[in-house]
Amino acid sequence: MIHAPKICVVGSINMDMTIQTRQMPRQGETVLGQSFALYPGGKGANQAVAATRLGAKVTMIGAVGEDEFGVTLRKHLQGEGIHTDGVIKNSEQSTGVANIILSEGDNRIIVAPGANAAVTEEVIDRHENIIQQSDIILLQLEIPLTTVAYAVKKAKQYHIPVVVNPAPYQHLPKEIIQDTTYFTPNEMEAEAMKKEAASSSIKDKMVVTLGSEGVHFYEDNMKKKVHSYSVPVKDTTGAGDTFNGAFVTQLAQGETLSRAIHFANAQLHYQSRKWGHKQACQQ
Ligand code: RIB
């Protein structure tokens, strides 16, 4: 493929409100944190940024509220070179936010989707041309599941491969299971999927990210493993998103599944160190 791969990310845009603390609070407990920062986030937006930084031409379909966070996040996406024609403004709900606690090299996240809930089937219809002109579609589950199912159906209609990152996990309707090209769950999400779908039917579509254990996938009916790299952990937020953005960039360029996974796995480790979550929004 000579041209830059064209990727459509249909997904969430959040402002991440991140507190770093030495001690994760227990139920009912208050602890003192060390720092607070606002970062542009949302699984969809993070994945779009990763793919763009790797040379893809990315268009995002998503939603922000008519508020300061919405303005900041749209500017952030545009500053990264992402096409935002498909990002609508919703006057009824505030921009999505994520409450993130960073502690002991790991995180806990609660997302209040807000305007992300406004990414409806009608929004997909309005931007159908973006889907039609893409080499691949990438979705996650921070927008309504009905919209995810609809976008997957549209992709199928145009014979465009589609990757679903099933996070945060929700029960997936049969149509999504059938028509998705690849799923990129983490270990817990993969377990939940296996319980719900006949695992033999989804085995070949599963690219399971296992953190420090690397990535599992099936090729020629055999389970394969790509080992992780050892890097100092600062902030794991968005590591999976980097994997997804890199993975689709490679698939869209016609790489094999195995090569796309190796590349994405390496990017995850290299880029999490390089990009981290340093790109604070200037408020
Ligand atoms: O995957 C990390 C992302 O999950 C954060 O940026 C947060 O916004 C949530 O969507």
PDB file of C-alpha atoms and ligand atoms in Angstrom:
ATOM      1  CA  MET A   1       0.000   0.000   0.000  1.00  0.00           C
ATOM      2  CA  ILE A   2       1.623   3.290  -1.103  1.00  0.00           C
ATOM      3  CA  HIS A   3      -0.732   5.747   0.565  1.00  0.00           C
ATOM      4  CA  ALA A   4      -0.923   6.258   4.351  1.00  0.00           C
ATOM      5  CA  PRO A   5      -3.493   3.831   5.748  1.00  0.00           C
ATOM      6  CA  LYS A   6      -6.916   5.404   6.297  1.00  0.00           C
ATOM      7  CA  ILE A   7      -8.324   4.525   9.678  1.00  0.00           C
ATOM      8  CA  CYS A   8     -11.671   5.424  11.170  1.00  0.00           C
ATOM      9  CA  VAL A   9     -11.837   5.304  14.968  1.00  0.00           C
ATOM     10  CA  VAL A  10     -15.381   5.303  16.284  1.00  0.00           C
ATOM     11  CA  GLY A  11     -15.147   5.889  19.997  1.00  0.00           C
ATOM     12  CA  SER A  12     -14.792   7.810  23.190  1.00  0.00           C
ATOM     13  CA  ILE A  13     -13.209  11.145  23.998  1.00  0.00           C
ATOM     14  CA  ASN A  14     -12.631  11.882  27.690  1.00  0.00           C
ATOM     15  CA  MET A  15     -10.806  14.273  29.926  1.00  0.00           C
ATOM     16  CA  ASP A  16      -8.713  12.180  32.300  1.00  0.00           C
ATOM     17  CA  MET A  17      -8.626  13.534  35.853  1.00  0.00           C
ATOM     18  CA  THR A  18      -5.611  11.759  37.216  1.00  0.00           C
ATOM     19  CA  ILE A  19      -4.406  11.543  40.800  1.00  0.00           C
ATOM     20  CA  GLN A  20      -1.132   9.871  41.667  1.00  0.00           C
ATOM     21  CA  THR A  21      -0.958   8.316  45.102  1.00  0.00           C
ATOM     22  CA  ARG A  22       1.472   6.028  46.923  1.00  0.00           C
ATOM     23  CA  GLN A  23      -1.411   4.150  48.450  1.00  0.00           C
ATOM     24  CA  MET A  24      -4.564   2.966  46.665  1.00  0.00           C
ATOM     25  CA  PRO A  25      -7.507   3.914  48.949  1.00  0.00           C
ATOM     26  CA  ARG A  26      -9.528   1.028  50.322  1.00  0.00           C
ATOM     27  CA  GLN A  27     -13.334   1.038  50.511  1.00  0.00           C
ATOM     28  CA  GLY A  28     -14.447   3.950  52.727  1.00  0.00           C
ATOM     29  CA  GLU A  29     -10.904   5.258  53.165  1.00  0.00           C
ATOM     30  CA  THR A  30      -9.424   8.669  52.328  1.00  0.00           C
ATOM     31  CA  VAL A  31      -5.726   8.885  51.476  1.00  0.00           C
ATOM     32  CA  LEU A  32      -3.508  11.813  50.516  1.00  0.00           C
ATOM     33  CA  GLY A  33      -2.330  11.847  46.924  1.00  0.00           C
ATOM     34  CA  GLN A  34       0.895  13.307  45.553  1.00  0.00           C
ATOM     35  CA  SER A  35      -0.260  15.032  42.353  1.00  0.00           C
ATOM     36  CA  PHE A  36      -3.220  15.829  40.143  1.00  0.00           C
ATOM     37  CA  ALA A  37      -3.323  16.526  36.399  1.00  0.00           C
ATOM     38  CA  LEU A  38      -5.753  16.729  33.508  1.00  0.00           C
ATOM     39  CA  TYR A  39      -4.843  14.720  30.419  1.00  0.00           C
ATOM     40  CA  PRO A  40      -6.631  14.201  27.130  1.00  0.00           C
ATOM     41  CA  GLY A  41      -7.938  10.629  27.097  1.00  0.00           C
ATOM     42  CA  GLY A  42     -10.723   8.268  26.189  1.00  0.00           C
ATOM     43  CA  LYS A  43      -9.927   4.898  24.664  1.00  0.00           C
ATOM     44  CA  GLY A  44     -11.086   6.020  21.221  1.00  0.00           C
ATOM     45  CA  ALA A  45      -9.087   9.248  21.270  1.00  0.00           C
ATOM     46  CA  ASN A  46      -5.963   7.532  22.650  1.00  0.00           C
ATOM     47  CA  GLN A  47      -6.125   4.902  19.917  1.00  0.00           C
ATOM     48  CA  ALA A  48      -6.625   7.580  17.273  1.00  0.00           C
ATOM     49  CA  VAL A  49      -3.563   9.454  18.564  1.00  0.00           C
ATOM     50  CA  ALA A  50      -1.412   6.303  18.523  1.00  0.00           C
ATOM     51  CA  ALA A  51      -2.407   5.449  14.941  1.00  0.00           C
ATOM     52  CA  THR A  52      -1.822   9.029  13.756  1.00  0.00           C
ATOM     53  CA  ARG A  53       1.618   9.185  15.362  1.00  0.00           C
ATOM     54  CA  LEU A  54       2.481   6.026  13.456  1.00  0.00           C
ATOM     55  CA  GLY A  55       1.666   7.669  10.145  1.00  0.00           C
ATOM     56  CA  ALA A  56      -1.986   6.744   9.555  1.00  0.00           C
ATOM     57  CA  LYS A  57      -4.586   9.162   8.276  1.00  0.00           C
ATOM     58  CA  VAL A  58      -7.142   8.972  11.058  1.00  0.00           C
ATOM     59  CA  THR A  59     -10.677  10.279  11.183  1.00  0.00           C
ATOM     60  CA  MET A  60     -12.567  10.078  14.411  1.00  0.00           C
ATOM     61  CA  ILE A  61     -16.299   9.683  14.915  1.00  0.00           C
ATOM     62  CA  GLY A  62     -17.201  10.670  18.461  1.00  0.00           C
ATOM     63  CA  ALA A  63     -18.817  13.342  20.618  1.00  0.00           C
ATOM     64  CA  VAL A  64     -17.898  16.038  23.112  1.00  0.00           C
ATOM     65  CA  GLY A  65     -20.075  18.392  25.146  1.00  0.00           C
ATOM     66  CA  GLU A  66     -20.434  22.123  24.601  1.00  0.00           C
ATOM     67  CA  ASP A  67     -18.015  22.936  27.399  1.00  0.00           C
ATOM     68  CA  GLU A  68     -14.379  23.816  28.064  1.00  0.00           C
ATOM     69  CA  PHE A  69     -13.243  20.187  28.091  1.00  0.00           C
ATOM     70  CA  GLY A  70     -14.928  19.653  24.736  1.00  0.00           C
ATOM     71  CA  VAL A  71     -13.099  22.620  23.196  1.00  0.00           C
ATOM     72  CA  THR A  72      -9.753  21.519  24.683  1.00  0.00           C
ATOM     73  CA  LEU A  73     -10.118  17.905  23.563  1.00  0.00           C
ATOM     74  CA  ARG A  74     -11.148  18.786  20.010  1.00  0.00           C
ATOM     75  CA  LYS A  75      -8.109  21.096  19.770  1.00  0.00           C
ATOM     76  CA  HIS A  76      -5.924  18.311  21.122  1.00  0.00           C
ATOM     77  CA  LEU A  77      -7.142  15.865  18.458  1.00  0.00           C
ATOM     78  CA  GLN A  78      -6.661  18.437  15.725  1.00  0.00           C
ATOM     79  CA  GLY A  79      -3.209  19.289  17.056  1.00  0.00           C
ATOM     80  CA  GLU A  80      -2.301  15.617  16.655  1.00  0.00           C
ATOM     81  CA  GLY A  81      -3.446  15.764  13.021  1.00  0.00           C
ATOM     82  CA  ILE A  82      -6.645  13.756  13.511  1.00  0.00           C
ATOM     83  CA  HIS A  83      -9.603  14.660  11.305  1.00  0.00           C
ATOM     84  CA  THR A  84     -12.461  15.698  13.559  1.00  0.00           C
ATOM     85  CA  ASP A  85     -15.252  16.140  10.995  1.00  0.00           C
ATOM     86  CA  GLY A  86     -16.988  13.185  12.621  1.00  0.00           C
ATOM     87  CA  VAL A  87     -16.743  14.583  16.168  1.00  0.00           C
ATOM     88  CA  ILE A  88     -20.102  16.114  17.029  1.00  0.00           C
ATOM     89  CA  LYS A  89     -20.929  18.628  19.771  1.00  0.00           C
ATOM     90  CA  ASN A  90     -23.699  17.606  22.124  1.00  0.00           C
ATOM     91  CA  SER A  91     -25.455  20.391  24.029  1.00  0.00           C
ATOM     92  CA  GLU A  92     -27.271  18.079  26.432  1.00  0.00           C
ATOM     93  CA  GLN A  93     -24.414  16.303  28.117  1.00  0.00           C
ATOM     94  CA  SER A  94     -21.025  17.327  29.355  1.00  0.00           C
ATOM     95  CA  THR A  95     -17.834  15.961  27.836  1.00  0.00           C
ATOM     96  CA  GLY A  96     -16.897  12.481  29.070  1.00  0.00           C
ATOM     97  CA  VAL A  97     -14.518  12.316  32.007  1.00  0.00           C
ATOM     98  CA  ALA A  98     -12.428   9.558  33.511  1.00  0.00           C
ATOM     99  CA  ASN A  99     -11.442   9.501  37.134  1.00  0.00           C
ATOM    100  CA  ILE A 100      -8.065   7.785  37.268  1.00  0.00           C
ATOM    101  CA  ILE A 101      -6.084   6.734  40.320  1.00  0.00           C
ATOM    102  CA  LEU A 102      -2.456   5.865  39.628  1.00  0.00           C
ATOM    103  CA  SER A 103      -0.717   3.848  42.284  1.00  0.00           C
ATOM    104  CA  GLU A 104       1.863   1.100  42.601  1.00  0.00           C
ATOM    105  CA  GLY A 105       2.501   0.977  38.847  1.00  0.00           C
ATOM    106  CA  ASP A 106      -1.157   0.338  38.045  1.00  0.00           C
ATOM    107  CA  ASN A 107      -4.409   2.234  37.707  1.00  0.00           C
ATOM    108  CA  ARG A 108      -8.099   2.237  38.578  1.00  0.00           C
ATOM    109  CA  ILE A 109     -10.467   4.055  36.265  1.00  0.00           C
ATOM    110  CA  ILE A 110     -14.107   5.122  36.399  1.00  0.00           C
ATOM    111  CA  VAL A 111     -15.557   6.677  33.252  1.00  0.00           C
ATOM    112  CA  ALA A 112     -18.591   8.975  33.212  1.00  0.00           C
ATOM    113  CA  PRO A 113     -19.375   8.764  29.469  1.00  0.00           C
ATOM    114  CA  GLY A 114     -21.426  12.005  29.244  1.00  0.00           C
ATOM    115  CA  ALA A 115     -21.449  13.133  25.611  1.00  0.00           C
ATOM    116  CA  ASN A 116     -19.957   9.818  24.440  1.00  0.00           C
ATOM    117  CA  ALA A 117     -23.490   8.449  24.827  1.00  0.00           C
ATOM    118  CA  ALA A 118     -24.534  10.789  22.007  1.00  0.00           C
ATOM    119  CA  VAL A 119     -22.571   8.744  19.434  1.00  0.00           C
ATOM    120  CA  THR A 120     -25.729   7.148  18.100  1.00  0.00           C
ATOM    121  CA  GLU A 121     -26.559   5.141  14.991  1.00  0.00           C
ATOM    122  CA  GLU A 122     -27.754   8.366  13.437  1.00  0.00           C
ATOM    123  CA  VAL A 123     -24.251   9.852  13.878  1.00  0.00           C
ATOM    124  CA  ILE A 124     -22.833   6.816  12.066  1.00  0.00           C
ATOM    125  CA  ASP A 125     -25.335   7.312   9.237  1.00  0.00           C
ATOM    126  CA  ARG A 126     -24.349  10.969   8.972  1.00  0.00           C
ATOM    127  CA  HIS A 127     -20.686  10.002   8.609  1.00  0.00           C
ATOM    128  CA  GLU A 128     -21.119   6.838   6.606  1.00  0.00           C
ATOM    129  CA  ASN A 129     -18.796   8.183   3.900  1.00  0.00           C
ATOM    130  CA  ILE A 130     -15.915   8.190   6.422  1.00  0.00           C
ATOM    131  CA  ILE A 131     -16.482   4.510   7.133  1.00  0.00           C
ATOM    132  CA  GLN A 132     -16.871   3.714   3.460  1.00  0.00           C
ATOM    133  CA  GLN A 133     -13.546   5.351   2.589  1.00  0.00           C
ATOM    134  CA  SER A 134     -11.499   3.743   5.378  1.00  0.00           C
ATOM    135  CA  ASP A 135      -9.103   0.800   5.165  1.00  0.00           C
ATOM    136  CA  ILE A 136     -10.080  -0.355   8.653  1.00  0.00           C
ATOM    137  CA  ILE A 137     -12.479   0.586  11.472  1.00  0.00           C
ATOM    138  CA  LEU A 138     -11.504   0.546  15.162  1.00  0.00           C
ATOM    139  CA  LEU A 139     -14.048   0.546  18.000  1.00  0.00           C
ATOM    140  CA  GLN A 140     -14.153   0.187  21.804  1.00  0.00           C
ATOM    141  CA  LEU A 141     -17.082   0.021  24.247  1.00  0.00           C
ATOM    142  CA  GLU A 142     -17.231   3.504  25.811  1.00  0.00           C
ATOM    143  CA  ILE A 143     -19.938   4.542  23.348  1.00  0.00           C
ATOM    144  CA  PRO A 144     -23.371   2.830  23.195  1.00  0.00           C
ATOM    145  CA  LEU A 145     -23.184  -0.856  22.315  1.00  0.00           C
ATOM    146  CA  THR A 146     -25.992  -0.419  19.786  1.00  0.00           C
ATOM    147  CA  THR A 147     -23.768   2.060  17.929  1.00  0.00           C
ATOM    148  CA  VAL A 148     -20.828  -0.346  18.016  1.00  0.00           C
ATOM    149  CA  ALA A 149     -23.067  -3.062  16.528  1.00  0.00           C
ATOM    150  CA  TYR A 150     -24.302  -0.653  13.876  1.00  0.00           C
ATOM    151  CA  ALA A 151     -20.805   0.473  12.889  1.00  0.00           C
ATOM    152  CA  VAL A 152     -19.671  -3.162  12.669  1.00  0.00           C
ATOM    153  CA  LYS A 153     -22.655  -3.857  10.396  1.00  0.00           C
ATOM    154  CA  LYS A 154     -21.763  -0.873   8.184  1.00  0.00           C
ATOM    155  CA  ALA A 155     -18.153  -2.030   7.952  1.00  0.00           C
ATOM    156  CA  LYS A 156     -19.340  -5.460   6.889  1.00  0.00           C
ATOM    157  CA  GLN A 157     -21.605  -3.905   4.274  1.00  0.00           C
ATOM    158  CA  TYR A 158     -18.574  -2.178   2.726  1.00  0.00           C
ATOM    159  CA  HIS A 159     -16.263  -5.201   3.216  1.00  0.00           C
ATOM    160  CA  ILE A 160     -14.004  -3.206   5.525  1.00  0.00           C
ATOM    161  CA  PRO A 161     -12.159  -5.071   8.303  1.00  0.00           C
ATOM    162  CA  VAL A 162     -13.111  -4.058  11.811  1.00  0.00           C
ATOM    163  CA  VAL A 163     -11.287  -4.376  15.126  1.00  0.00           C
ATOM    164  CA  VAL A 164     -13.208  -4.181  18.402  1.00  0.00           C
ATOM    165  CA  ASN A 165     -11.354  -3.525  21.646  1.00  0.00           C
ATOM    166  CA  PRO A 166     -14.000  -4.866  24.069  1.00  0.00           C
ATOM    167  CA  ALA A 167     -13.261  -2.446  26.902  1.00  0.00           C
ATOM    168  CA  PRO A 168     -14.807  -1.755  29.308  1.00  0.00           C
ATOM    169  CA  TYR A 169     -16.322  -5.206  28.907  1.00  0.00           C
ATOM    170  CA  GLN A 170     -20.020  -5.632  28.216  1.00  0.00           C
ATOM    171  CA  HIS A 171     -21.947  -8.604  26.931  1.00  0.00           C
ATOM    172  CA  LEU A 172     -21.475  -8.607  23.156  1.00  0.00           C
ATOM    173  CA  PRO A 173     -24.427  -9.323  20.870  1.00  0.00           C
ATOM    174  CA  LYS A 174     -24.087 -12.187  18.398  1.00  0.00           C
ATOM    175  CA  GLU A 175     -23.803  -9.844  15.403  1.00  0.00           C
ATOM    176  CA  ILE A 176     -20.715  -8.111  16.809  1.00  0.00           C
ATOM    177  CA  ILE A 177     -19.101 -11.477  17.558  1.00  0.00           C
ATOM    178  CA  GLN A 178     -19.825 -12.732  14.043  1.00  0.00           C
ATOM    179  CA  ASP A 179     -18.897  -9.686  11.995  1.00  0.00           C
ATOM    180  CA  THR A 180     -15.819  -8.367  13.810  1.00  0.00           C
ATOM    181  CA  THR A 181     -12.509  -9.272  12.183  1.00  0.00           C
ATOM    182  CA  TYR A 182     -10.412  -9.171  15.379  1.00  0.00           C
ATOM    183  CA  PHE A 183     -11.061  -8.561  19.062  1.00  0.00           C
ATOM    184  CA  THR A 184      -8.303  -7.155  21.280  1.00  0.00           C
ATOM    185  CA  PRO A 185      -9.373  -7.943  24.858  1.00  0.00           C
ATOM    186  CA  ASN A 186      -7.136  -8.014  27.898  1.00  0.00           C
ATOM    187  CA  GLU A 187      -7.049 -11.212  29.920  1.00  0.00           C
ATOM    188  CA  MET A 188     -10.179 -10.479  31.993  1.00  0.00           C
ATOM    189  CA  GLU A 189     -12.176  -9.358  28.982  1.00  0.00           C
ATOM    190  CA  ALA A 190     -11.069 -12.445  27.061  1.00  0.00           C
ATOM    191  CA  GLU A 191     -12.270 -14.711  29.890  1.00  0.00           C
ATOM    192  CA  ALA A 192     -15.651 -12.977  29.912  1.00  0.00           C
ATOM    193  CA  MET A 193     -15.944 -13.342  26.142  1.00  0.00           C
ATOM    194  CA  LYS A 194     -15.063 -17.035  26.258  1.00  0.00           C
ATOM    195  CA  LYS A 195     -17.809 -17.648  28.807  1.00  0.00           C
ATOM    196  CA  GLU A 196     -20.363 -15.979  26.586  1.00  0.00           C
ATOM    197  CA  ALA A 197     -19.409 -17.094  23.088  1.00  0.00           C
ATOM    198  CA  ALA A 198     -18.480 -20.614  22.040  1.00  0.00           C
ATOM    199  CA  SER A 199     -14.718 -20.173  22.357  1.00  0.00           C
ATOM    200  CA  SER A 200     -14.067 -22.246  19.222  1.00  0.00           C
ATOM    201  CA  SER A 201     -16.082 -19.741  17.186  1.00  0.00           C
ATOM    202  CA  ILE A 202     -14.044 -16.713  18.301  1.00  0.00           C
ATOM    203  CA  LYS A 203     -10.618 -18.273  18.863  1.00  0.00           C
ATOM    204  CA  ASP A 204      -9.134 -17.106  15.556  1.00  0.00           C
ATOM    205  CA  LYS A 205     -10.353 -13.549  16.097  1.00  0.00           C
ATOM    206  CA  MET A 206      -8.828 -13.128  19.529  1.00  0.00           C
ATOM    207  CA  VAL A 207      -5.686 -11.066  20.090  1.00  0.00           C
ATOM    208  CA  VAL A 208      -5.354 -11.096  23.868  1.00  0.00           C
ATOM    209  CA  THR A 209      -3.087  -8.568  25.567  1.00  0.00           C
ATOM    210  CA  LEU A 210      -1.673  -9.944  28.814  1.00  0.00           C
ATOM    211  CA  GLY A 211       0.365  -7.045  30.220  1.00  0.00           C
ATOM    212  CA  SER A 212       3.803  -8.260  31.274  1.00  0.00           C
ATOM    213  CA  GLU A 213       2.970 -11.695  29.819  1.00  0.00           C
ATOM    214  CA  GLY A 214       2.817 -10.375  26.249  1.00  0.00           C
ATOM    215  CA  VAL A 215       0.124 -11.171  23.678  1.00  0.00           C
ATOM    216  CA  HIS A 216      -1.662 -14.417  22.760  1.00  0.00           C
ATOM    217  CA  PHE A 217      -3.269 -15.172  19.432  1.00  0.00           C
ATOM    218  CA  TYR A 218      -4.071 -18.104  17.151  1.00  0.00           C
ATOM    219  CA  GLU A 219      -2.482 -18.755  13.785  1.00  0.00           C
ATOM    220  CA  ASP A 220      -2.900 -21.875  11.649  1.00  0.00           C
ATOM    221  CA  ASN A 221      -4.964 -23.321  14.494  1.00  0.00           C
ATOM    222  CA  MET A 222      -2.044 -22.999  16.892  1.00  0.00           C
ATOM    223  CA  LYS A 223      -1.808 -20.775  19.946  1.00  0.00           C
ATOM    224  CA  LYS A 224       1.065 -18.315  19.592  1.00  0.00           C
ATOM    225  CA  LYS A 225       2.641 -15.989  22.102  1.00  0.00           C
ATOM    226  CA  VAL A 226       4.496 -12.739  21.599  1.00  0.00           C
ATOM    227  CA  HIS A 227       6.615 -11.886  24.628  1.00  0.00           C
ATOM    228  CA  SER A 228       6.524  -8.483  26.242  1.00  0.00           C
ATOM    229  CA  TYR A 229       9.577  -6.271  26.665  1.00  0.00           C
ATOM    230  CA  SER A 230      10.863  -5.320  30.042  1.00  0.00           C
ATOM    231  CA  VAL A 231      10.522  -1.568  30.570  1.00  0.00           C
ATOM    232  CA  PRO A 232      10.282   0.536  33.727  1.00  0.00           C
ATOM    233  CA  VAL A 233       6.605   1.120  34.502  1.00  0.00           C
ATOM    234  CA  LYS A 234       5.557   4.707  35.091  1.00  0.00           C
ATOM    235  CA  ASP A 235       1.942   4.826  34.002  1.00  0.00           C
ATOM    236  CA  THR A 236       0.094   1.986  32.299  1.00  0.00           C
ATOM    237  CA  THR A 237      -2.881   4.173  31.337  1.00  0.00           C
ATOM    238  CA  GLY A 238      -3.486   3.936  27.608  1.00  0.00           C
ATOM    239  CA  ALA A 239      -0.930   1.154  27.024  1.00  0.00           C
ATOM    240  CA  GLY A 240      -3.646  -1.071  25.541  1.00  0.00           C
ATOM    241  CA  ASP A 241      -4.810   1.862  23.437  1.00  0.00           C
ATOM    242  CA  THR A 242      -1.329   2.270  21.973  1.00  0.00           C
ATOM    243  CA  PHE A 243      -1.373  -1.436  21.096  1.00  0.00           C
ATOM    244  CA  ASN A 244      -4.722  -1.065  19.328  1.00  0.00           C
ATOM    245  CA  GLY A 245      -3.734   2.042  17.375  1.00  0.00           C
ATOM    246  CA  ALA A 246      -0.488   0.404  16.238  1.00  0.00           C
ATOM    247  CA  PHE A 247      -2.180  -2.926  15.463  1.00  0.00           C
ATOM    248  CA  VAL A 248      -4.784  -1.436  13.097  1.00  0.00           C
ATOM    249  CA  THR A 249      -2.159   0.748  11.430  1.00  0.00           C
ATOM    250  CA  GLN A 250      -0.294  -2.399  10.434  1.00  0.00           C
ATOM    251  CA  LEU A 251      -3.366  -4.373   9.378  1.00  0.00           C
ATOM    252  CA  ALA A 252      -4.518  -1.445   7.258  1.00  0.00           C
ATOM    253  CA  GLN A 253      -1.155  -1.538   5.466  1.00  0.00           C
ATOM    254  CA  GLY A 254      -1.714  -5.170   4.603  1.00  0.00           C
ATOM    255  CA  GLU A 255       0.596  -6.706   7.218  1.00  0.00           C
ATOM    256  CA  THR A 256      -0.074 -10.249   8.405  1.00  0.00           C
ATOM    257  CA  LEU A 257      -1.729 -10.776  11.764  1.00  0.00           C
ATOM    258  CA  SER A 258       1.505 -12.003  13.303  1.00  0.00           C
ATOM    259  CA  ARG A 259       3.599  -9.078  12.052  1.00  0.00           C
ATOM    260  CA  ALA A 260       0.927  -6.566  13.096  1.00  0.00           C
ATOM    261  CA  ILE A 261       0.917  -8.024  16.616  1.00  0.00           C
ATOM    262  CA  HIS A 262       4.712  -8.028  16.908  1.00  0.00           C
ATOM    263  CA  PHE A 263       4.848  -4.411  15.787  1.00  0.00           C
ATOM    264  CA  ALA A 264       2.019  -3.305  18.112  1.00  0.00           C
ATOM    265  CA  ASN A 265       3.554  -5.141  21.058  1.00  0.00           C
ATOM    266  CA  ALA A 266       6.874  -3.383  20.520  1.00  0.00           C
ATOM    267  CA  GLN A 267       5.168   0.001  20.105  1.00  0.00           C
ATOM    268  CA  LEU A 268       3.207  -0.522  23.307  1.00  0.00           C
ATOM    269  CA  HIS A 269       6.407  -0.842  25.307  1.00  0.00           C
ATOM    270  CA  TYR A 270       8.479   1.706  23.438  1.00  0.00           C
ATOM    271  CA  GLN A 271       5.794   4.368  23.113  1.00  0.00           C
ATOM    272  CA  SER A 272       4.363   4.023  26.632  1.00  0.00           C
ATOM    273  CA  ARG A 273       7.779   5.067  27.804  1.00  0.00           C
ATOM    274  CA  LYS A 274       8.203   7.804  25.254  1.00  0.00           C
ATOM    275  CA  TRP A 275       4.691   9.296  25.210  1.00  0.00           C
ATOM    276  CA  GLY A 276       3.415   8.161  28.585  1.00  0.00           C
ATOM    277  CA  HIS A 277       0.743  10.488  29.698  1.00  0.00           C
ATOM    278  CA  LYS A 278       2.937  13.524  29.639  1.00  0.00           C
ATOM    279  CA  GLN A 279       0.812  15.467  27.268  1.00  0.00           C
ATOM    280  CA  ALA A 280      -1.040  17.462  29.855  1.00  0.00           C
ATOM    281  CA  CYS A 281      -3.762  19.800  28.651  1.00  0.00           C
ATOM    282  CA  GLN A 282      -2.881  23.386  29.315  1.00  0.00           C
ATOM    283  CA  GLN A 283      -5.902  24.607  31.260  1.00  0.00           C
TER     284      GLN A 283
HETATM  285  O1  RIB B   1      -7.527   3.211  28.296  1.00  0.00           O
HETATM  286  C1  RIB B   1      -7.304   4.363  29.037  1.00  0.00           C
HETATM  287  C2  RIB B   1      -8.472   5.300  28.920  1.00  0.00           C
HETATM  288  O2  RIB B   1      -9.609   4.680  29.507  1.00  0.00           O
HETATM  289  C3  RIB B   1      -8.312   6.601  29.647  1.00  0.00           C
HETATM  290  O3  RIB B   1      -7.741   7.592  28.830  1.00  0.00           O
HETATM  291  C4  RIB B   1      -9.719   6.917  30.114  1.00  0.00           C
HETATM  292  O4  RIB B   1     -10.265   8.056  29.544  1.00  0.00           O
HETATM  293  C5  RIB B   1     -10.547   5.681  29.802  1.00  0.00           C
HETATM  294  O5  RIB B   1     -11.308   5.849  28.686  1.00  0.00           O
END
